[in-house]
Coordinates of C-alpha atoms and ligand atoms in Angstrom, one line a residue:
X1 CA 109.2 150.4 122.8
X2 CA 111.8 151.9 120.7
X3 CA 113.0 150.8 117.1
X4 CA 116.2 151.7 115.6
X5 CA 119.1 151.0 113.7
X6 CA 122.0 149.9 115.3
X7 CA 123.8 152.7 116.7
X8 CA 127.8 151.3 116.1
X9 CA 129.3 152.1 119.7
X10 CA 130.8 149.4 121.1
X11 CA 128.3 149.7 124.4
X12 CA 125.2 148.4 122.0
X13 CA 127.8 145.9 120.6
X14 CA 128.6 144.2 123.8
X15 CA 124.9 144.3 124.5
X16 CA 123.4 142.8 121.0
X17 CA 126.4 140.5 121.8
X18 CA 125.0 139.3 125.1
X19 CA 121.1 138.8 124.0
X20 CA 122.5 136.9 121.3
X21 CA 125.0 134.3 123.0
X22 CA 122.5 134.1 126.4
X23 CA 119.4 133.2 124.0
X24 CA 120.3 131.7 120.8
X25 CA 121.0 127.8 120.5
X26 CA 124.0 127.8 117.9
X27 CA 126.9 129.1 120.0
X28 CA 127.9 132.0 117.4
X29 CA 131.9 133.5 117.5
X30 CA 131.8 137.0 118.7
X31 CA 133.4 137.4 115.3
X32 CA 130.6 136.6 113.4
X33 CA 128.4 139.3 114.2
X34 CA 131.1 141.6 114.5
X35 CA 131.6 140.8 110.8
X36 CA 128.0 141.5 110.1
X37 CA 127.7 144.6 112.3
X38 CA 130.7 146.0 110.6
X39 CA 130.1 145.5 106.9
X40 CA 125.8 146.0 107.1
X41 CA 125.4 148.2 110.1
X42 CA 121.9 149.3 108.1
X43 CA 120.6 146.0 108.4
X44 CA 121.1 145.6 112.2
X45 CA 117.8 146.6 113.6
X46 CA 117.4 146.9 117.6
X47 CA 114.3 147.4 120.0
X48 CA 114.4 148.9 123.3
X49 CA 112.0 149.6 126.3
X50 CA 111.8 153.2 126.2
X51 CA 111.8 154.1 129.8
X52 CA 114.5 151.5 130.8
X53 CA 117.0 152.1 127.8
X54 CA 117.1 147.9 128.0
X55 CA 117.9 146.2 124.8
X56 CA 114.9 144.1 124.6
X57 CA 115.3 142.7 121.0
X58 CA 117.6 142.6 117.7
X59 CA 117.8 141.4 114.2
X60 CA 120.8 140.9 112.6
X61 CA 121.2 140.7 108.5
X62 CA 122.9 141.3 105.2
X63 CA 122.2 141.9 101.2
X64 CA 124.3 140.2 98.7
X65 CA 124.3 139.6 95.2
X66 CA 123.7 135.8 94.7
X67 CA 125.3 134.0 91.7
X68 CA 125.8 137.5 90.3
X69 CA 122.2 137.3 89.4
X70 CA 120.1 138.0 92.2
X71 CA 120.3 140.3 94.8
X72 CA 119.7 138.7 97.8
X73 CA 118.8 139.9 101.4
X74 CA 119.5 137.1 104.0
X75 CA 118.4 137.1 108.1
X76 CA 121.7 136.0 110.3
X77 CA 119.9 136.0 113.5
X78 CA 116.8 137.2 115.6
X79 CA 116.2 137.5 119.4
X80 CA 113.8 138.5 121.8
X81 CA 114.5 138.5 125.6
X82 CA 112.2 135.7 126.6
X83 CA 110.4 138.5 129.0
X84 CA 108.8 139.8 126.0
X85 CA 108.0 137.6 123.9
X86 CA 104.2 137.0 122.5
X87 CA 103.5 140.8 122.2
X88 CA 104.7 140.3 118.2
X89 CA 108.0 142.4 118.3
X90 CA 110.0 139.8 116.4
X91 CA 107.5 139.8 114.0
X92 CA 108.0 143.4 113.7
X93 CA 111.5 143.7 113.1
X94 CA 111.3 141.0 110.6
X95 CA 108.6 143.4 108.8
X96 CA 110.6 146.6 109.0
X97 CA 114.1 144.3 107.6
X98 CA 112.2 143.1 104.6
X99 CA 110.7 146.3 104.0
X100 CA 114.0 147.9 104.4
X101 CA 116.1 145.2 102.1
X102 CA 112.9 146.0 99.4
X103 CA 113.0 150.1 99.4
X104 CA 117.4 150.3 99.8
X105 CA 118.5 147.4 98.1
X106 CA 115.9 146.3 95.6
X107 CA 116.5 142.3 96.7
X108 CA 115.0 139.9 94.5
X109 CA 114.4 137.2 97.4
X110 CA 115.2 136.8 101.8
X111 CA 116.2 133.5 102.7
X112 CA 117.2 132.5 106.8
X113 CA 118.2 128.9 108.3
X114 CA 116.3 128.1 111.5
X115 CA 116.3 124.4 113.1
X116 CA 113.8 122.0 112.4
X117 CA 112.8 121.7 115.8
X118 CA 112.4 125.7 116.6
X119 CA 108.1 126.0 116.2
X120 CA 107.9 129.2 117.0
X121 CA 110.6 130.7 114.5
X122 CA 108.9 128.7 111.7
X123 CA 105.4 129.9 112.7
X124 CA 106.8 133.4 112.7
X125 CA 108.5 133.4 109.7
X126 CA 105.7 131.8 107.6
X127 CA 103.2 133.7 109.2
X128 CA 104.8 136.6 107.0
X129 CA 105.2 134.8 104.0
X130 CA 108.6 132.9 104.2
X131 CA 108.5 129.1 103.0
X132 CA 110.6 126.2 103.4
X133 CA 112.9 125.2 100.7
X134 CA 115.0 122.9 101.9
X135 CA 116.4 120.4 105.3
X136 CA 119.6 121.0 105.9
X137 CA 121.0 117.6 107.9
X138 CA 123.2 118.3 110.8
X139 CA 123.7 121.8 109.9
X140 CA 124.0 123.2 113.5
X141 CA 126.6 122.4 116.0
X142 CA 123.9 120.9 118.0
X143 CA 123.6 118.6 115.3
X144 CA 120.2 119.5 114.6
X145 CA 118.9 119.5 110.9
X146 CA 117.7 123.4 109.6
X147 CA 115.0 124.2 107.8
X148 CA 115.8 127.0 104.5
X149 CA 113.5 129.5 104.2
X150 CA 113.2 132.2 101.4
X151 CA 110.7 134.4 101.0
X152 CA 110.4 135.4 97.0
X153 CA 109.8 139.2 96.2
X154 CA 110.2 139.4 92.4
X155 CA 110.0 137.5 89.5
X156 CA 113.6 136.8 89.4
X157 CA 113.5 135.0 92.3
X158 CA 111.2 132.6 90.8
X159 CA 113.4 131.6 87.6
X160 CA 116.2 128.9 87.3
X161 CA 119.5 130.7 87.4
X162 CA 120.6 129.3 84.1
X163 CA 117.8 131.6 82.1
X164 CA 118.7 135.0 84.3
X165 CA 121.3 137.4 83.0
X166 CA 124.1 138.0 85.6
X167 CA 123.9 141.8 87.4
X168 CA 126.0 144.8 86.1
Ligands
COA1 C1 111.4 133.1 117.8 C2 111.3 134.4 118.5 C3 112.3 135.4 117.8 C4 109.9 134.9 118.5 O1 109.8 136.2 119.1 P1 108.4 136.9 119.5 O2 108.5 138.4 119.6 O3 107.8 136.1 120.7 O4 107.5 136.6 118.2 P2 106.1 137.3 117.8 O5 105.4 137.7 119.1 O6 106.4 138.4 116.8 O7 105.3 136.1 117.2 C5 105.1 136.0 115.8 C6 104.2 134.8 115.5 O8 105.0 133.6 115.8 C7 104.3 132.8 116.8 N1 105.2 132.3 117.8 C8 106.3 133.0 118.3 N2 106.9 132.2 119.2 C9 106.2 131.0 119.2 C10 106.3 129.8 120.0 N3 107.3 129.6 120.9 N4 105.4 128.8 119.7 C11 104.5 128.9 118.8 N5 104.3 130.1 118.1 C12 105.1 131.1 118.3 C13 103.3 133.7 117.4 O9 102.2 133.0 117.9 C14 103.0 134.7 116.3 O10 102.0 134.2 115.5 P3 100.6 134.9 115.3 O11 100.9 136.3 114.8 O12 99.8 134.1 114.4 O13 100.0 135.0 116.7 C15 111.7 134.3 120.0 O14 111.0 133.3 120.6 C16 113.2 134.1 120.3 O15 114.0 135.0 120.4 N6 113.6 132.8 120.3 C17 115.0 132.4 120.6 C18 115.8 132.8 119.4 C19 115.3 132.2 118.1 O16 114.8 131.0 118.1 N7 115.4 132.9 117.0 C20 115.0 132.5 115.7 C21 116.1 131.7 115.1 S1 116.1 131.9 113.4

């Protein structure tokens, strides 16, 4: 299997574009991602079998500053064809996205949306340290209520906005 970093050819678009829309719930606008591709192409991480050249996997994200006082690194969306799941490859490219966001961006905290209903995301996700902040109700299309998760790396991320001084 094959880590990299998306390589911005519109071939790998239309195929992130298909694992996406054929295996996630929310029903996402082709413009979306395109908007995420485009502006953090960094942060768009992609797993492959080797032999096969398949596109087996992809997480999609961004870094932001948040409230001007935080820099904030935030996961858009994670798939793995159902094939291979179990063998811990999403937990992988959640690991490599944090590190990443840590080492190029210095973020102060991660946060994702997943639905309340979606165990195995949750599992995932707090497995590596994530926790859940807040329900969202009805937040998806599907009406389902979300779950916010944020994983904290510094000490910012664990003050009140009011007593940080905004970023330069
Ligand atoms: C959720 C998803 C990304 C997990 O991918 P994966 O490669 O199978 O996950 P991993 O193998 O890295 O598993 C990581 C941990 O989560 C747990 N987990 C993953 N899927 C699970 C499930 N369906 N039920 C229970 N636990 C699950 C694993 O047991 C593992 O825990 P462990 O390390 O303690 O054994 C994958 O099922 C998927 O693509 N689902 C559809 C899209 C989706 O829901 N994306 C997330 C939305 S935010």
């Amino acid at each position: 299997m094959k880590y990299s970093e998306f390589n911005q050819t519109t071939e790998e678009f239309q195929q992130i574009s298909n694992l996406i829309s054929s295996h996630l719930s929310e029903p996402y606008s082709i413009y979306v991602y395109w908007f995420f591709l485009n502006t953090w192409p960094q942060y768009c991480l992609t797993l492959r079998d080797e032999d096969t050249s398949e596109l087996i996997g992809v997480i999609i994200s961004k870094v932001e500053p948040h409230r001007d006082v935080r820099m904030r690194g935030y996961i858009g969306m994670l798939v793995i064809d159902p094939k291979h799941r179990g063998k811990g490859y999403a937990s992988k490219l959640v690991e490599m996205t944090v590190q990443k966001m840590i080492k190029c961006d210095d973020v102060d905290e991660i946060t994702l949306e997943t639905e309340v209903i979606n165990q195995g995301a949750l599992k995932l996700y707090e497995s590596l340290g994530f926790m859940r902040t807040k329900r969202l109700y009805r937040y998806y299309l599907n009406t389902h209520d979300a779950f916010r998760l944020i994983l904290p790396v510094t000490e910012k991320s664990m003050k009140r906005i009011a007593f940080l001084t905004p970023i330069v």
